[in-house]
Coordinates of C-alpha atoms and ligand atoms in Angstrom, one line a residue:
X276 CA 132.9 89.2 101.3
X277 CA 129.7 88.6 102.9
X278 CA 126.6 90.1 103.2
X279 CA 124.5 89.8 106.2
X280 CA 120.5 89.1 106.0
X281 CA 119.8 91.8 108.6
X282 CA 122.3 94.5 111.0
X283 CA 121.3 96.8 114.0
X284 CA 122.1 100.4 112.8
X285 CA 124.4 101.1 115.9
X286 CA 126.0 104.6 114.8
X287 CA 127.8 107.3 117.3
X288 CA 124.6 108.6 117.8
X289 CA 123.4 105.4 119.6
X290 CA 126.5 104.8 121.2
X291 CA 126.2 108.4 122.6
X292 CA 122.7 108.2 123.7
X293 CA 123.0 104.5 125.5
X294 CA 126.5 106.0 127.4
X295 CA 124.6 109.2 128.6
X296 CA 121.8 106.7 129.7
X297 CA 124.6 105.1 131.9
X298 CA 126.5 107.8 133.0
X299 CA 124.0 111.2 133.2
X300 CA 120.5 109.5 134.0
X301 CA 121.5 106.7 136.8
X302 CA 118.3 105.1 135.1
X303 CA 118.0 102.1 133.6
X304 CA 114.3 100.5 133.7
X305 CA 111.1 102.8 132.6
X306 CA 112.4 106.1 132.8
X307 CA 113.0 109.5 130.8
X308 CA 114.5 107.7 127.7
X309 CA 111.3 105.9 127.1
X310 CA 108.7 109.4 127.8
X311 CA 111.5 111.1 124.7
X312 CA 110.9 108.2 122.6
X313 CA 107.2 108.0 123.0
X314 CA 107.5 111.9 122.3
X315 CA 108.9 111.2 119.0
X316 CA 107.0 108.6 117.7
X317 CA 104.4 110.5 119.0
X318 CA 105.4 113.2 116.4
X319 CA 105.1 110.4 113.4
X320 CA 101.9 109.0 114.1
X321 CA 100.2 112.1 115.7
X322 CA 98.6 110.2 118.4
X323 CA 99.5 109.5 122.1
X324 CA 102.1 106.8 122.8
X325 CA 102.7 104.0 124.9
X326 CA 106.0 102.1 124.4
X327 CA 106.4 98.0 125.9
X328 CA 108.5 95.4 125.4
X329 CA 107.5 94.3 122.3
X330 CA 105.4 93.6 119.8
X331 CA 104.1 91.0 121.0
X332 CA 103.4 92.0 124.3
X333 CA 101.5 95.4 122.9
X334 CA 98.9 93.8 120.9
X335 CA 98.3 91.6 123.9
X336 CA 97.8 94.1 126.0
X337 CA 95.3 95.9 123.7
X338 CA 93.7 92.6 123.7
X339 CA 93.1 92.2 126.7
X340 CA 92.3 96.1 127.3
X341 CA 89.1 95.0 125.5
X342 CA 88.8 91.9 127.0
X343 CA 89.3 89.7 125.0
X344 CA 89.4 85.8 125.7
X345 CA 88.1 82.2 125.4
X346 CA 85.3 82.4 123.5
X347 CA 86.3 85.4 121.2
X348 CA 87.5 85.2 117.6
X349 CA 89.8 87.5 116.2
X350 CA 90.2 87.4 112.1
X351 CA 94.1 87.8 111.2
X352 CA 95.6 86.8 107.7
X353 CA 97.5 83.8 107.0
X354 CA 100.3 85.6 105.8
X355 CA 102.3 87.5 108.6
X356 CA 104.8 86.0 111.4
X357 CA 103.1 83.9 114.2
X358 CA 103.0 86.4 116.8
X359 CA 99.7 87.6 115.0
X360 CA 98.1 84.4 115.7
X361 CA 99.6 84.1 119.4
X362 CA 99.0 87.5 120.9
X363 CA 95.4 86.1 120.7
X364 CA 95.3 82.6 121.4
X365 CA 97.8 83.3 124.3
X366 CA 94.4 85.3 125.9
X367 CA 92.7 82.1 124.7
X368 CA 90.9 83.5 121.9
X369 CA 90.4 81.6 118.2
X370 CA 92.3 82.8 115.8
X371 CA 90.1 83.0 112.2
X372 CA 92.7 83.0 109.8
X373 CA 91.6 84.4 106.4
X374 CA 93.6 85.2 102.9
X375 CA 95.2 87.4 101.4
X376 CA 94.7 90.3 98.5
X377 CA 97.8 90.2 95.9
X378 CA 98.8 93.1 97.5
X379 CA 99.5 90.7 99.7
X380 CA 97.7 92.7 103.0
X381 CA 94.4 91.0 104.0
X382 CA 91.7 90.8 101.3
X383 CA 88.8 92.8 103.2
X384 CA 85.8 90.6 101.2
X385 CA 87.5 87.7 103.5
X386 CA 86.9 89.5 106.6
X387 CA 83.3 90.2 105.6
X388 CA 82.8 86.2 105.3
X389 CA 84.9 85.6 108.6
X390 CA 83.0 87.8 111.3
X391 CA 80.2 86.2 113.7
X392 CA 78.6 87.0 116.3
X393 CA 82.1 85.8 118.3
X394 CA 84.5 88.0 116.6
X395 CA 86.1 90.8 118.9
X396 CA 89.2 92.2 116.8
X397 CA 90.4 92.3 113.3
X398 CA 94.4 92.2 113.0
X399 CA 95.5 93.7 109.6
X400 CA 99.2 93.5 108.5
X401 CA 101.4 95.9 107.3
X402 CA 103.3 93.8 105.5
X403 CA 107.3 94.6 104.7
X404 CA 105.6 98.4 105.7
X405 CA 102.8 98.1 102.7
X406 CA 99.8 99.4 104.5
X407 CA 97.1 97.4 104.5
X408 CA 93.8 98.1 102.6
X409 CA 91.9 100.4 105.7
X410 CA 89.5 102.1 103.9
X411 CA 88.2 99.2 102.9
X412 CA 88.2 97.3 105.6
X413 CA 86.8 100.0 108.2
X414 CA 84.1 99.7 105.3
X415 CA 83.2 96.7 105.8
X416 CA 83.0 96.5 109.1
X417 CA 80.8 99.7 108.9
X418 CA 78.3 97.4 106.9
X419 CA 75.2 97.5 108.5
X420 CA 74.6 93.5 108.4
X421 CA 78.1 93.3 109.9
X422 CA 77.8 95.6 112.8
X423 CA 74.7 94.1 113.6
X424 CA 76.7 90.1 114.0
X425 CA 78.5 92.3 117.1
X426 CA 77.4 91.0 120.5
X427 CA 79.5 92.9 123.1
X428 CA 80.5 91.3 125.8
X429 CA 82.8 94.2 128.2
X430 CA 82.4 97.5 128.8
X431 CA 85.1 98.7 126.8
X432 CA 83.4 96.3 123.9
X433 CA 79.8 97.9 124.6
X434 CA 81.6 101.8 124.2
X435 CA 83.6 100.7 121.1
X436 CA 80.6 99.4 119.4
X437 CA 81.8 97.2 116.7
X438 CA 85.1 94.6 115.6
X439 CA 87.6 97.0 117.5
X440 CA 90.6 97.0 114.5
X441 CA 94.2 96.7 116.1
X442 CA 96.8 97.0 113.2
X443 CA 100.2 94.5 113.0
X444 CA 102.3 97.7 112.1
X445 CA 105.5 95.9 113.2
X446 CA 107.2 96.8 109.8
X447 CA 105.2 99.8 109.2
X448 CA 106.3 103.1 111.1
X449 CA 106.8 105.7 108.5
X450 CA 104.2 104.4 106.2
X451 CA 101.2 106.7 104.6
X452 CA 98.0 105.2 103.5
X453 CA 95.7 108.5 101.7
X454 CA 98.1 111.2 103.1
X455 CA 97.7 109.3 107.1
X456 CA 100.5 108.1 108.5
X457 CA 100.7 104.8 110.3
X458 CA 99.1 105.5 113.8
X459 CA 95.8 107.5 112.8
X460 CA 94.3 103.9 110.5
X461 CA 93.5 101.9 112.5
X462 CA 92.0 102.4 116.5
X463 CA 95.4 101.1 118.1
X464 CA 98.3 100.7 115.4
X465 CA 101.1 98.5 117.1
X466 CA 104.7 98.9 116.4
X467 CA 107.8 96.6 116.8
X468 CA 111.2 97.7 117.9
X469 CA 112.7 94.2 117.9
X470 CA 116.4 94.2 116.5
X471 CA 115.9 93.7 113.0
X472 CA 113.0 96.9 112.5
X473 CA 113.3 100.3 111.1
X474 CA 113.7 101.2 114.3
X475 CA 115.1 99.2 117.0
X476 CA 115.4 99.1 120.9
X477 CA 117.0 96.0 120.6
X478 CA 113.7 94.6 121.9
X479 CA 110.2 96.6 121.9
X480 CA 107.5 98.0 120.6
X481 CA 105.4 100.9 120.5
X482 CA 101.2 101.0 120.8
X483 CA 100.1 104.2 119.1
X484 CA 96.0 105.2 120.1
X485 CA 93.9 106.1 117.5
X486 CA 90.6 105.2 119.5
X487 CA 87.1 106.6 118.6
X488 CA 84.9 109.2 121.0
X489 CA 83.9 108.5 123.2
X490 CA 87.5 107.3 124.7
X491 CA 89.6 109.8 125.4
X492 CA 93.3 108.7 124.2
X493 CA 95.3 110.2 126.5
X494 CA 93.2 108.5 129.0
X495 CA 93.5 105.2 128.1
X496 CA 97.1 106.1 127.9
X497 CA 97.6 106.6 131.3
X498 CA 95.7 103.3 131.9
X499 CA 97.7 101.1 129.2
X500 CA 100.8 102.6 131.1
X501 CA 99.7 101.2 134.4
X502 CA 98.3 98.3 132.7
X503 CA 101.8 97.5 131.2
X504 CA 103.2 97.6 134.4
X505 CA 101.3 94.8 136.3
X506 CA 98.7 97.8 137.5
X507 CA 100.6 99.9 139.3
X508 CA 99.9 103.9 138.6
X509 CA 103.9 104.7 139.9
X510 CA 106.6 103.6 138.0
X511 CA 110.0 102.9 140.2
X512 CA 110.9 106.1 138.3
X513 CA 108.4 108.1 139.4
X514 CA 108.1 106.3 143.0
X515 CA 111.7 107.3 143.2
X516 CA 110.8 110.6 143.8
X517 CA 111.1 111.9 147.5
X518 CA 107.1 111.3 149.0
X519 CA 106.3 109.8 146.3
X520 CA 105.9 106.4 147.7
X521 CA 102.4 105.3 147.8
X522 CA 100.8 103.7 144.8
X523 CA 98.1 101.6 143.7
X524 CA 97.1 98.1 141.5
X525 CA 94.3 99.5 139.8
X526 CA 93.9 96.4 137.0
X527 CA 94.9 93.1 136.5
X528 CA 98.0 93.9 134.6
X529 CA 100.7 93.0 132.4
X530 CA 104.9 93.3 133.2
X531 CA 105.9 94.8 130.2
X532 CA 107.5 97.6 130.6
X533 CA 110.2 99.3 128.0
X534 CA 113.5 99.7 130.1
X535 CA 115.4 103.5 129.2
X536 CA 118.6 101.3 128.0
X537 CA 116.7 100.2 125.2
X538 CA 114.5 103.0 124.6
X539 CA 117.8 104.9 124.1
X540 CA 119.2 102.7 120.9
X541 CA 115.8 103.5 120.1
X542 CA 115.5 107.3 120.6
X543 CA 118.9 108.2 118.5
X544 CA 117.4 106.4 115.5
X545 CA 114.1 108.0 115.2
X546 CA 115.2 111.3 115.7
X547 CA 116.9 111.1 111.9
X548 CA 114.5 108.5 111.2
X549 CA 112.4 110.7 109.0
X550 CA 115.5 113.1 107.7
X551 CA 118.0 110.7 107.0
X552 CA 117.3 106.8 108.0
X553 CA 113.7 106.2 105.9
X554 CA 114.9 108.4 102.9
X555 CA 118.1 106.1 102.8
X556 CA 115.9 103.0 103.4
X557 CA 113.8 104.2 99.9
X558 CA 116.9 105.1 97.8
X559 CA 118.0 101.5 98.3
X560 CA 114.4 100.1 97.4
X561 CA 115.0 101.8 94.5
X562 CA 118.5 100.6 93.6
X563 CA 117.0 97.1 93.9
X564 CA 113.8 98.4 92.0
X565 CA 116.2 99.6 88.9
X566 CA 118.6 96.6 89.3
X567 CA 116.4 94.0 88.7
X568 CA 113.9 96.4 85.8
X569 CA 114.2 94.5 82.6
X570 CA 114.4 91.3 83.8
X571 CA 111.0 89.1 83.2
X572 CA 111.6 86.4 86.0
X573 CA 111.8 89.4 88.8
X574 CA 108.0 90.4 89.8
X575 CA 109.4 93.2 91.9
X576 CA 107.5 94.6 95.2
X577 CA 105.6 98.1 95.4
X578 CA 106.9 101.1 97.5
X579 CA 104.3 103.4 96.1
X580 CA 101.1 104.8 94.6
X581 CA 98.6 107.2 94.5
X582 CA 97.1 105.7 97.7
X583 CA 99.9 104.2 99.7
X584 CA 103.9 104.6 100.4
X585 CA 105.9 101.8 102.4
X586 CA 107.9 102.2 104.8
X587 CA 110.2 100.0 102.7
X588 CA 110.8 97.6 105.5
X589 CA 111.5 94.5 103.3
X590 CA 112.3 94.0 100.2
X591 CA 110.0 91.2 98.8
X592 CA 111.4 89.8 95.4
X593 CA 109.2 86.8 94.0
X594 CA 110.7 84.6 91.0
X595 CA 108.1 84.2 88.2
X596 CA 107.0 80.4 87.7
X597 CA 109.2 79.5 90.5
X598 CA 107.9 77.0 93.1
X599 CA 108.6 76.3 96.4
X600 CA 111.6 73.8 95.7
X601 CA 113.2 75.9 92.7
X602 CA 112.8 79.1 94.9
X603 CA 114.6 76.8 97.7
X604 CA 117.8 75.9 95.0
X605 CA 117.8 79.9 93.9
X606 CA 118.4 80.5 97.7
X607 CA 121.4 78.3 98.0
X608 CA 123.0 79.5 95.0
X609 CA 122.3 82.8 96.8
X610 CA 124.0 82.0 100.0
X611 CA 126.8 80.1 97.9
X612 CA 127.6 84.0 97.0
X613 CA 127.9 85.1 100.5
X614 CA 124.3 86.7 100.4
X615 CA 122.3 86.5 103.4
X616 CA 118.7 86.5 102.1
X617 CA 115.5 85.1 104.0
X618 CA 111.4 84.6 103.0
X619 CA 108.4 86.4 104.3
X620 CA 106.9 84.1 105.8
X621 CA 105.9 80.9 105.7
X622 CA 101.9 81.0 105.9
X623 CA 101.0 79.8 109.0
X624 CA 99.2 76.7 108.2
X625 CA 102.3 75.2 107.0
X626 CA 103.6 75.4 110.6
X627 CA 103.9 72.5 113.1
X628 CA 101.3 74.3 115.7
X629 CA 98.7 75.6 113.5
X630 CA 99.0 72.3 111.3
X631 CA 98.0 70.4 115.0
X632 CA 95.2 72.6 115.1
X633 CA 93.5 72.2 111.9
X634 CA 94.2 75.0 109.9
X635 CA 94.7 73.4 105.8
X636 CA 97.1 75.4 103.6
X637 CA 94.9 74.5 101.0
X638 CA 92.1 77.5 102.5
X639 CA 95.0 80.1 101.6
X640 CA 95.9 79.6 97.8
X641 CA 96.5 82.9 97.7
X642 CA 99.0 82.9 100.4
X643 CA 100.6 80.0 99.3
X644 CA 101.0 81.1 95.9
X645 CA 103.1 84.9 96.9
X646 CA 104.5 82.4 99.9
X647 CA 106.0 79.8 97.4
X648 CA 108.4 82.1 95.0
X649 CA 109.2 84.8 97.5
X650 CA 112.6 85.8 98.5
X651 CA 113.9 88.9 100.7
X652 CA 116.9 90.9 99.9
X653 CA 119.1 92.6 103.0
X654 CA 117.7 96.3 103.3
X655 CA 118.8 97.9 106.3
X656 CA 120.6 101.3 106.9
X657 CA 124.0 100.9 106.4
X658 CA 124.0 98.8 103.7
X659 CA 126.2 100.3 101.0
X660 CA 125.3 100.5 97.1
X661 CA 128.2 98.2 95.7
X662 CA 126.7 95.7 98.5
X663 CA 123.4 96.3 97.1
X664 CA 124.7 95.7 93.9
X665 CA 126.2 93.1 94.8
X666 CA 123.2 91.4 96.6
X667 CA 121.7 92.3 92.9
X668 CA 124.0 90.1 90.9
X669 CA 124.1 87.3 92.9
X670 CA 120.6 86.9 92.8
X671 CA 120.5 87.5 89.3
X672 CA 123.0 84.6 88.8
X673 CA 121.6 82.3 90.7
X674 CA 118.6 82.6 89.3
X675 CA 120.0 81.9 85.9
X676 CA 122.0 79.3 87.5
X677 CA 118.5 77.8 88.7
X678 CA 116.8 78.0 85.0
Ligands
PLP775 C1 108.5 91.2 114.1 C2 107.1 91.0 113.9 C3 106.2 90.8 114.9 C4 106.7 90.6 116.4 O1 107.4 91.6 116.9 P1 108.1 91.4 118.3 O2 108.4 92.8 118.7 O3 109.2 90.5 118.1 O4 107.1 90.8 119.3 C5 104.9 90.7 114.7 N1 104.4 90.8 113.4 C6 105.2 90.9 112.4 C7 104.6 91.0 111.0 C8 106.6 91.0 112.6 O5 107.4 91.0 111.5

């Protein structure tokens, strides 16, 4: 029997909510599925809501919300998925790529050293839904010396008054950092709904507002939701109203919209999401936690401490002493078992595009190092425990296979 990397959770309760999308709402773009699931995420994160197409698209959109272009530099780590670094440099920003704490979430003494009189935004990562260090880093960024490197350069820059902080909370929804939840640490956390998430709308994501007086968050929603849809204060939903036909291009927008099929996968998952679906998701982290106790090779994740709780999006095994082509042998003896596994991720600088322009793996030894021995187990709902077990044993022989 196999065991796949990663699977949708498509229950009765998504089938049911995408078949009354198609049958009761005769909706199918930007409608009343996506105001519900806003609503409910809204509940999570305490903050308003504005869902888009994806992850991608949401931190660009905050990006350019503040204006942000050639000429600006925006500090990300190296260790997160590309679409950190291309949110940014698809405005035509820099991206300063910095290291990482063992914690593996952006070391906030790095930031310090990164920000001139150029840099914008700040990027932290949530990584596998391990919140990143925001106390800290809000800290720093508080520093007198730092503030005072911040030469606004838009309005919205000027108001803000300092590096605005827009978090990569694709894998974090769910997570607590000091009793917050994911949502209220950073000024705009941004969440992904991409098939392989906690929480999926097969593609998407989800921008929560968290913004400082003197904005007013449920103003710049309504802005963000016209600016998501190239401008335009209507939706076709709400144009389709009788009268309600004229409208305006306020902005220079972005087309990316959440259609209602989606949001519907969406909004049957997160309503159990917190009752049933993240509980499940933690019980599993700790089946792997327990399965792999007592064995000296396995440096096993965190899911929690005093300060932080994960949303236990990934689970991020590493192989004592392994390197990168021992780690690469474990994995084949893996999928020799029938074991989908994967690794988070390979650091940026190792990559074809951000090899071309300039960036050295060598600046990242930190990176490199939790990069190099790093291998990610299936965790998704649905998974059972003998799978899990399974999943357990096969890495535990291929590891001994791989001595
Ligand atoms: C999935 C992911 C993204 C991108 O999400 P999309 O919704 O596919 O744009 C960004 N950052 C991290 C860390 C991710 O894992």
């Amino acid at each position: 029997m196999s065991i796949r990397f990663s699977l949708p959770l498509i229950d009765a309760d998504v089938i049911a909510e995408v078949n009354d999308t198609l049958t009761n709402t005769g909706w199918l773009t930007t409608g009343p599925k996506v105001r519900l699931l806003e609503d409910e995420i809204s509940k999570i994160t305490r903050t308003p809501v504005l869902c888009v197409n994806s992850w991608t698209s949401g931190a660009m959109l905050m990006l350019r919300w503040l204006g942000i272009g050639p000429g600006d530099e925006v500090i990300i780590p190296a260790y997160t998925y590309s679409a950190t670094a291309l949110c940014a440099m698809n405005l035509g920003a820099t991206v300063v790529m910095v290291d990482v704490s063992d914690d593996v979430t952006i070391d906030p003494e790095k930031i310090r050293a990164a920000v001139t009189e150029r840099t914008k935004a700040v990027i932290p990562v949530d990584i596998a839904g391990w919140p990143a260090d925001y106390d800290a880093i809000h800290a720093v960024l508080d520093e007198p010396e730092v503030r005072a490197r911040f030469v606004p350069s838009t309005e919205r820059q000027e108001k803000l008054g300092r590096v605005f902080v827009v978090t990569d909370a694709a894998h974090s929804i769910g997570a607590v950092y000091k009793g917050e939840p994911a949502g209220q640490l950073a000024d705009a956390t941004v969440f992904s709904l991409h098939s392989v998430k906690n929480i999926t709308t097969g593609e998407g994501g989800a921008i929560a507002l968290n913004l400082p007086a003197p904005f007013d968050n449920d103003e710049e929603y309504i802005f963000l939701r016209a600016l998501a849809l190239n401008g335009q204060t209507k939706s076709a939903y709400e144009k389709n109203q009788p009268g309600a036909w004229r409208y305006d291009i306020i902005d220079q927008g972005l087309k990316v919209n959440l259609p209602d099929i989606g949001a519907a996968i969406g909004l049957a998952q997160i309503r159990k999401y917190e009752s049933t679906l993240l509980p499940d998701r933690k019980r599993m982290f700790a089946r792997y936690q327990d399965g792999f106790a007592g064995y000296d090779w396995a440096l096993r994740p965190i899911e929690k401490n005093a300060e932080r709780e994960s949303s236990c999006h990934l689970y991020m095994l590493r192989i004592s002493g392994a390197d990168e082509s021992r780690r690469d042998s474990i994995i084949e003896s893996i999928a020799r078992r029938g074991v989908g596994v994967n690794v988070h991720y390979i650091p940026m600088p190792m990559l074809t595009l951000f090899k071309t322009r300039g960036y050295r793996i060598e600046d990242y030894p930190a990176t490199y190092a939790l990069y190099a021995n790093e291998i990610t187990l299936p965790l998704y709902n649905g998974l059972t425990d003998d799978q899990i077990d399974e999943v357990i044993q096969a890495v535990i022989d291929s590891v001994e296979e791989n001595a």
